[in-house]
Coordinates of C-alpha atoms and ligand atoms in Angstrom, one line a residue:
X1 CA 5.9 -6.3 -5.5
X2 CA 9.4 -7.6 -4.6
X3 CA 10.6 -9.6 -2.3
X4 CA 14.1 -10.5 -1.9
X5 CA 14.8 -9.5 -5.7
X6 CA 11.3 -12.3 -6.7
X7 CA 8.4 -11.0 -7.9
X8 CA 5.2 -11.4 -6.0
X9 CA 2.2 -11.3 -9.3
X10 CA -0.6 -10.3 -6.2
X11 CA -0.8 -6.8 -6.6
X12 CA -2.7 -4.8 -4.3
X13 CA -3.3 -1.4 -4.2
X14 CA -3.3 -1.1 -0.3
X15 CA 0.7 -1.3 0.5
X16 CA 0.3 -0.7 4.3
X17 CA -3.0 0.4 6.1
X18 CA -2.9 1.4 10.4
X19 CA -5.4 -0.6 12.2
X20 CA -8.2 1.8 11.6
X21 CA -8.1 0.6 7.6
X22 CA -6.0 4.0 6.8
X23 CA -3.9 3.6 3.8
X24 CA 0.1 4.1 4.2
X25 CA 2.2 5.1 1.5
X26 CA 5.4 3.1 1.1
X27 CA 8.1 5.2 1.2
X28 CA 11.1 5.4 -1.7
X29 CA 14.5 3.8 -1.5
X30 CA 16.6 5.0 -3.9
X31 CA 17.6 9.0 -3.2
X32 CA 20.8 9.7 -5.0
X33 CA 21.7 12.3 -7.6
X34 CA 23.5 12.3 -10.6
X35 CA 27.1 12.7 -10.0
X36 CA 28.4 16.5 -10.1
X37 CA 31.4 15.4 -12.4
X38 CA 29.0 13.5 -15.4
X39 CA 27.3 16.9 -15.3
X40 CA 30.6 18.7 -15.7
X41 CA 32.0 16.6 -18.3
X42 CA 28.5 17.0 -20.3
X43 CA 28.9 20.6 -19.9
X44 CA 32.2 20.7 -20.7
X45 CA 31.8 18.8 -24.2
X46 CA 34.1 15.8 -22.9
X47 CA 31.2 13.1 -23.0
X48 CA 28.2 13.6 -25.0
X49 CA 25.5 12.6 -23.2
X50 CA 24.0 12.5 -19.5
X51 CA 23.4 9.0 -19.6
X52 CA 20.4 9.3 -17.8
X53 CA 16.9 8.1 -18.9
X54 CA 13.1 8.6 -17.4
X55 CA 11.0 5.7 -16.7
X56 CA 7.7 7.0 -16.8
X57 CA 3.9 6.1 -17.1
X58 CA 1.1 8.7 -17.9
X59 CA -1.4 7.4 -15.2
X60 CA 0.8 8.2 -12.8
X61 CA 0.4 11.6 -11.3
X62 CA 4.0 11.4 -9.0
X63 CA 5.7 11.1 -12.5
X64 CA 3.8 13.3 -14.2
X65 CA 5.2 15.8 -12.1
X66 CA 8.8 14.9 -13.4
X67 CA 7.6 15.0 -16.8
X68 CA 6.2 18.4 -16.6
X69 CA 9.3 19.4 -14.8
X70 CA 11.4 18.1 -17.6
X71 CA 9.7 20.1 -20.3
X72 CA 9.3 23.3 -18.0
X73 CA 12.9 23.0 -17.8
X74 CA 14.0 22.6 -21.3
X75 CA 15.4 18.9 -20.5
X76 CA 13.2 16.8 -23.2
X77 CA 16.5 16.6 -25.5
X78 CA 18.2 15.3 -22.5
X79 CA 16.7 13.4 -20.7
X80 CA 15.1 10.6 -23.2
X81 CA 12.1 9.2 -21.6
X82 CA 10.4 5.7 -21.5
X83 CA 6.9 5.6 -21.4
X84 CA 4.8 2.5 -19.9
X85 CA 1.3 0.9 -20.5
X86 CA -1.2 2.6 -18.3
X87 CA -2.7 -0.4 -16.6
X88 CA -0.7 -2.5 -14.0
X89 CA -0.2 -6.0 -15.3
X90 CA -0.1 -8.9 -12.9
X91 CA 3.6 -8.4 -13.0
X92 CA 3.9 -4.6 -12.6
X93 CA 4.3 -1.8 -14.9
X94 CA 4.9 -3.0 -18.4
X95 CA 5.7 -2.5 -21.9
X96 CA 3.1 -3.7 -24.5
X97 CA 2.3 -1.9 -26.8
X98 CA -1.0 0.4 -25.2
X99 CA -1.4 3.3 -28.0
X100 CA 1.4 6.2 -26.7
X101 CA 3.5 4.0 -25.0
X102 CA 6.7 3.1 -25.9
X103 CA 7.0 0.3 -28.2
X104 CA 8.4 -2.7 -26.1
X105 CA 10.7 -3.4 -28.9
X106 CA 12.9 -0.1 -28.0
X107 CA 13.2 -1.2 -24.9
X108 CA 15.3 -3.8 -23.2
X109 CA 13.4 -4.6 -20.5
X110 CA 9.8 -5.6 -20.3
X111 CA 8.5 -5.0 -16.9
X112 CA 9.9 -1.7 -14.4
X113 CA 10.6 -4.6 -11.4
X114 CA 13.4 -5.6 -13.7
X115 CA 14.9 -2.2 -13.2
X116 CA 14.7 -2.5 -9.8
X117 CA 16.8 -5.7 -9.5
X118 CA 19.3 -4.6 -11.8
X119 CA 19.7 -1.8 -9.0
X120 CA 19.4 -3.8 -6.2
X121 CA 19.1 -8.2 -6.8
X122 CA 17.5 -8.4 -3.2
X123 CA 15.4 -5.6 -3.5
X124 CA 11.9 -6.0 -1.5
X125 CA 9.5 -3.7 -2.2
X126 CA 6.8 -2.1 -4.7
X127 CA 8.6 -1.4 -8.6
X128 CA 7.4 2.0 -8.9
X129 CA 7.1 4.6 -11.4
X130 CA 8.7 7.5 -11.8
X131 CA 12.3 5.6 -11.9
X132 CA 15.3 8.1 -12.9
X133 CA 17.7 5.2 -14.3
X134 CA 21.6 5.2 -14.5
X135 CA 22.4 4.0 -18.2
X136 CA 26.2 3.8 -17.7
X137 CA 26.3 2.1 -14.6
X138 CA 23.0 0.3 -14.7
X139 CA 20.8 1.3 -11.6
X140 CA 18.9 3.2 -10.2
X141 CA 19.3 6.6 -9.2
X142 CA 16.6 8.1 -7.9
X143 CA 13.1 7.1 -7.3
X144 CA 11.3 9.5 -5.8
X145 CA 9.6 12.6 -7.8
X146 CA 9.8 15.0 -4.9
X147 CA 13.7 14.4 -5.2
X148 CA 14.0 13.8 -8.9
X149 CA 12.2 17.9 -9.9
X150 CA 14.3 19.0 -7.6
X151 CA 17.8 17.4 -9.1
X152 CA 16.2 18.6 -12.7
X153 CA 15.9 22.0 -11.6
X154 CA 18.8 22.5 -9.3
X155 CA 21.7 20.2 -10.2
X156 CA 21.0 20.2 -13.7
X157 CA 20.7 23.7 -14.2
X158 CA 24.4 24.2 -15.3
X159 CA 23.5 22.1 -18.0
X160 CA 19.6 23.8 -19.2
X161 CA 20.4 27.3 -17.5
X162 CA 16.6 27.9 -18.0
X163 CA 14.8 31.1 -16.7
X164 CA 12.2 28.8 -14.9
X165 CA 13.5 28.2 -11.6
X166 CA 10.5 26.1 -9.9
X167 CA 12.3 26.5 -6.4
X168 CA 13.9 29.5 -5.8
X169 CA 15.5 30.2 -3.0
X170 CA 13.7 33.1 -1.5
X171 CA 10.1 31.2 -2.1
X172 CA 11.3 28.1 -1.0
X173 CA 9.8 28.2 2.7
X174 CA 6.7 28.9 1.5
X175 CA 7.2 26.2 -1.5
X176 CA 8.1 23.5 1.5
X177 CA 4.7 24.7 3.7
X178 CA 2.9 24.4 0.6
X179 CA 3.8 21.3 -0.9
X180 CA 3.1 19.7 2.6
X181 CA -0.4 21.6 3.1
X182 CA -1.6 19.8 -0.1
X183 CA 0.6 16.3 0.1
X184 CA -1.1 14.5 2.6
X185 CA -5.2 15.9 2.4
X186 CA -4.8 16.2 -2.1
X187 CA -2.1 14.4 -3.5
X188 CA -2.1 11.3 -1.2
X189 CA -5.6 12.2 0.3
X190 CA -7.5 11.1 -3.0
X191 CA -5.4 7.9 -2.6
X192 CA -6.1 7.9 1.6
X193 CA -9.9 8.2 0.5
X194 CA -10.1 5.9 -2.9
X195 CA -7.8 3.2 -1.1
X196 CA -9.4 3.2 2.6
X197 CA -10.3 -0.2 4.3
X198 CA -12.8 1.5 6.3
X199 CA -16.2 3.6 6.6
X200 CA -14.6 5.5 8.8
X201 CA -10.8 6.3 6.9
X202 CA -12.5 7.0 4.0
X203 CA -14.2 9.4 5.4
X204 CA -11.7 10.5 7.1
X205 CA -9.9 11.4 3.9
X206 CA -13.2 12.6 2.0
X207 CA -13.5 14.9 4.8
X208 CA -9.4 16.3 4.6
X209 CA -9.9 16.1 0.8
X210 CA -12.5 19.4 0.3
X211 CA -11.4 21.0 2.9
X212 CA -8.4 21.8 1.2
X213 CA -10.2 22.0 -2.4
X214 CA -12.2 24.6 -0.2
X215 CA -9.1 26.5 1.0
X216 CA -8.0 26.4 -2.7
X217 CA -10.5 28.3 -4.3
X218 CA -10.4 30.9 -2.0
X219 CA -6.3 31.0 -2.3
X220 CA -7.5 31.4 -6.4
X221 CA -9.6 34.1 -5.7
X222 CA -6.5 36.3 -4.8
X223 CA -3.9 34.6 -6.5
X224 CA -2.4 33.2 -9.7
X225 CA 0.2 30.8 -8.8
X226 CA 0.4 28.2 -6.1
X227 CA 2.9 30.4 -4.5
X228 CA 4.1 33.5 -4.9
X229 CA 3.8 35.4 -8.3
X230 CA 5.2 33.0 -10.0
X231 CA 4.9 29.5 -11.5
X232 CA 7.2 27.3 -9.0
X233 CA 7.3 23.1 -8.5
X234 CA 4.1 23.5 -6.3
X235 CA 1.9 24.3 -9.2
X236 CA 3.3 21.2 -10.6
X237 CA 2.0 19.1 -7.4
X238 CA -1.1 20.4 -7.7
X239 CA -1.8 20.2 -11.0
X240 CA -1.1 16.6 -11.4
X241 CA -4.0 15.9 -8.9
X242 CA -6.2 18.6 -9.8
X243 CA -6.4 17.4 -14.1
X244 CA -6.8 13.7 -12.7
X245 CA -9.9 14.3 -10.1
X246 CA -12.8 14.9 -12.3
X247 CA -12.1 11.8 -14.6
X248 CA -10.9 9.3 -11.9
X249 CA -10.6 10.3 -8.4
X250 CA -14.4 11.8 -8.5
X251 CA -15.7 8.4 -9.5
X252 CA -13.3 5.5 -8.5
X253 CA -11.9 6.7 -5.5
X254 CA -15.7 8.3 -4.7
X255 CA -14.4 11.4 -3.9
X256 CA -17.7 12.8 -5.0
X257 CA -18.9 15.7 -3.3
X258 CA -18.1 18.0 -6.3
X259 CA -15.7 18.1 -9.1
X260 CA -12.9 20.0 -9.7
X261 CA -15.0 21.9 -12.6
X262 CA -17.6 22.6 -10.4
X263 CA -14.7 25.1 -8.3
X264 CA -14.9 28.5 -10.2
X265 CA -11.5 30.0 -9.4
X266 CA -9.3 26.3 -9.5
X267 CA -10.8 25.5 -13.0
X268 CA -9.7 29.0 -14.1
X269 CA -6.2 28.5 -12.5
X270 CA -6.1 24.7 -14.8
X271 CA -6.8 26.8 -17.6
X272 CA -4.1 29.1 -17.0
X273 CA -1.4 25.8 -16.6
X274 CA -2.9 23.9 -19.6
X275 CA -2.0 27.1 -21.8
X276 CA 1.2 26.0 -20.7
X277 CA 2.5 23.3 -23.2
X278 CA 4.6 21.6 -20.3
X279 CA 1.0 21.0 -18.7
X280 CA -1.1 20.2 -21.4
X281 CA 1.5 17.9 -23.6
X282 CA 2.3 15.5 -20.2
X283 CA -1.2 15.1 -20.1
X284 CA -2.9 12.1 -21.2
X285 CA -6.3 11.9 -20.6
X286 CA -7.3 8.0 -22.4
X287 CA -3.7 6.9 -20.1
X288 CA -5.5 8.2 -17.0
X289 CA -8.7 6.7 -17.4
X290 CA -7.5 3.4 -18.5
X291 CA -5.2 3.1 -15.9
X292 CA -6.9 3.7 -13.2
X293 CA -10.3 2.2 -14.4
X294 CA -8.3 -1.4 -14.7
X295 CA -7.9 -1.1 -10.9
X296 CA -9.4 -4.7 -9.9
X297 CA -9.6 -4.1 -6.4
X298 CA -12.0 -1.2 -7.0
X299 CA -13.5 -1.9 -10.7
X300 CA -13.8 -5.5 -11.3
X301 CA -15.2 -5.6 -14.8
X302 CA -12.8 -2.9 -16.0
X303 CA -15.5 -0.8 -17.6
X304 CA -14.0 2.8 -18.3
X305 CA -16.3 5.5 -18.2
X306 CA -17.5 7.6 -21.0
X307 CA -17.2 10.7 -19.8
X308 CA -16.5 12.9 -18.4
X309 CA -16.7 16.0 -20.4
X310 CA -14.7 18.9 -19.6
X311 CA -13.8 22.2 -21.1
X312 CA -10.0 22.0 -20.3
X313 CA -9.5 18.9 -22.9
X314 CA -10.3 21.8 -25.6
X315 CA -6.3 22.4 -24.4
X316 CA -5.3 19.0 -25.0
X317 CA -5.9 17.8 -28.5
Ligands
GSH401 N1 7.0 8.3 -3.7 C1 6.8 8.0 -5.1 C2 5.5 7.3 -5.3 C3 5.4 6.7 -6.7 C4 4.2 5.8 -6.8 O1 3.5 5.5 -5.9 N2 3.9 5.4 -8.1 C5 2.8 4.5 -8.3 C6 2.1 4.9 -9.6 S1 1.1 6.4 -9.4 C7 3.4 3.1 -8.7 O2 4.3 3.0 -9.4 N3 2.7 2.1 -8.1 C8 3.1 0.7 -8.4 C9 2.8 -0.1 -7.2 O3 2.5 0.4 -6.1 O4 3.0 -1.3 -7.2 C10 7.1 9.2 -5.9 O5 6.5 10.3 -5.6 O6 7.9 9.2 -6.8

């Protein structure tokens, strides 16, 4: 991480834990949008391009979700996107040349901290992925993926006018309950479990986690979508977690009390998103597994596991 604009090379996964060992989140700093007249002036034909570029890495399931927004959206040929090595270097996401990545020699930087102290040369904190960068004025704009598929599909959408709207107004209440329902037991509870500093956190989480996978199948049993009838930003935040669990979480974060293929009615639901090339293309399975099997802390000879084998990669090749 950062501190006063230095880099600190100890990385370690637990940013913040309570004094029961539970594992706290740090929370993002940069939350602004892209300004209302650069989208005008795109629109309008006055200047060509948004100027805006994606910082990415596959691993990661928070920028997955902007990814998959992105394409949803119709934004690829806008939004140009930079993808990063899967495994954390000793200085942070990197550059360098991991098969699917970009090529460091596109890019002018080589690590994502450098981003962060373009934006800010005292900035303290973690260099996180996904970063929505500034190319005409050189910072940061928004860090946070909750924010950054939100800014795609609202305050971009005089510029891709898609049909997909993942947040429309009249769901959006339920969208919100949702999102917050699975956030802190799913998409953060594999991390509260795989990153707990105690017996009793980690089973805490492990506890939180199947609940909700519980309450999940039976929501599939009636329904399609996360919400509603229709495919919104929630399916997004599930999904992300959901295609990652079987091939990391089950086994490195030992959330092991079944796998996500062992759930009739959520393995039918992944089937219906990966048939969906927005899903299936923003998913990279050898990224996942490589990135989060070189976590030290919790695999120190960095073996990646063989399998394993499920019937939703048939969707991915
Ligand atoms: N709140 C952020 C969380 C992003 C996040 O935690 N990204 C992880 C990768 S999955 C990261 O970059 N970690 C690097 C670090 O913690 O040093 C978001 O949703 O955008």
């Amino acid at each position: 991480m950062l501190v006063n604009g230095v880099w600190q090379s100890k990385w370690d996964p637990v940013q913040k834990k309570d004094e029961q060992g539970r594992f706290i989140r740090q929370s993002s700093t940069f939350r602004k949008t892209i300004s209302p007249d650069r989208i005008a002036a795109v629109k309008s034909g006055d200047i060509e391009t948004l100027g805006v570029r994606l910082y990415v890495a596959y691993i990661c399931p928070w920028a997955t979700r902007t990814l998959i927004a992105r394409s949803l959206l119709g934004l690829d040929e806008l939004i140009p996107v930079s993808i990063v090595d899967p495994q954390l270097s000793d200085s942070g996401w990197r550059f360098n040349g991991y098969p699917g990545s970009t090529p460091a020699q596109q890019e002018s930087i080589t690590y994502i901290h450098q981003l962060y102290t373009q934006a800010d040369r005292e900035y303290s904190g973690r260099a996180t992925v996904p970063v929505l960068w500034d190319m005409a004025d050189n910072t940061i704009i928004n860090n946070e993926s909750a924010d950054i598929i939100r800014l795609f599909n609202n305050d971009l959408r005089l510029l891709h006018a898609s049909e997909v709207d993942l947040a429309p107004e009249s769901l959006l209440h339920e969208i919100d309950r949702f999102n917050e329902r699975i956030y802190n037991t799913l998409n953060n509870g594999v991390y509260r479990a795989g990153f707990a500093s105690s017996q009793g956190a980690y089973e805490e989480a492990y506890a939180d986690l199947f609940t909700t996978l519980d309450w999940l199948e039976q929501h599939f049993e009636k329904q399609q979508y996360a919400v509603g009838d229709q495919l919104t930003e929630s399916d997004i935040r599930l999904f992300v977690t959901l295609v990652r669990f079987d091939v990391a979480y089950y086994g490195l974060f030992k959330t092991n009390k079944a796998q996500i293929a062992d759930y009739h009615n959520i393995s039918d639901y992944m089937d219906r998103l990966l048939k969906i090339p927005a899903f299936s293309k923003n998913t990279n399975i050898d990224h996942i597994k490589a990135g989060y099997y070189s976590i030290k802390a919790l695999n120190p000879t960095g073996i990646v596991p063989a399998g394993p084998e499920l019937r939703w990669f048939d969707y991915l090749k």
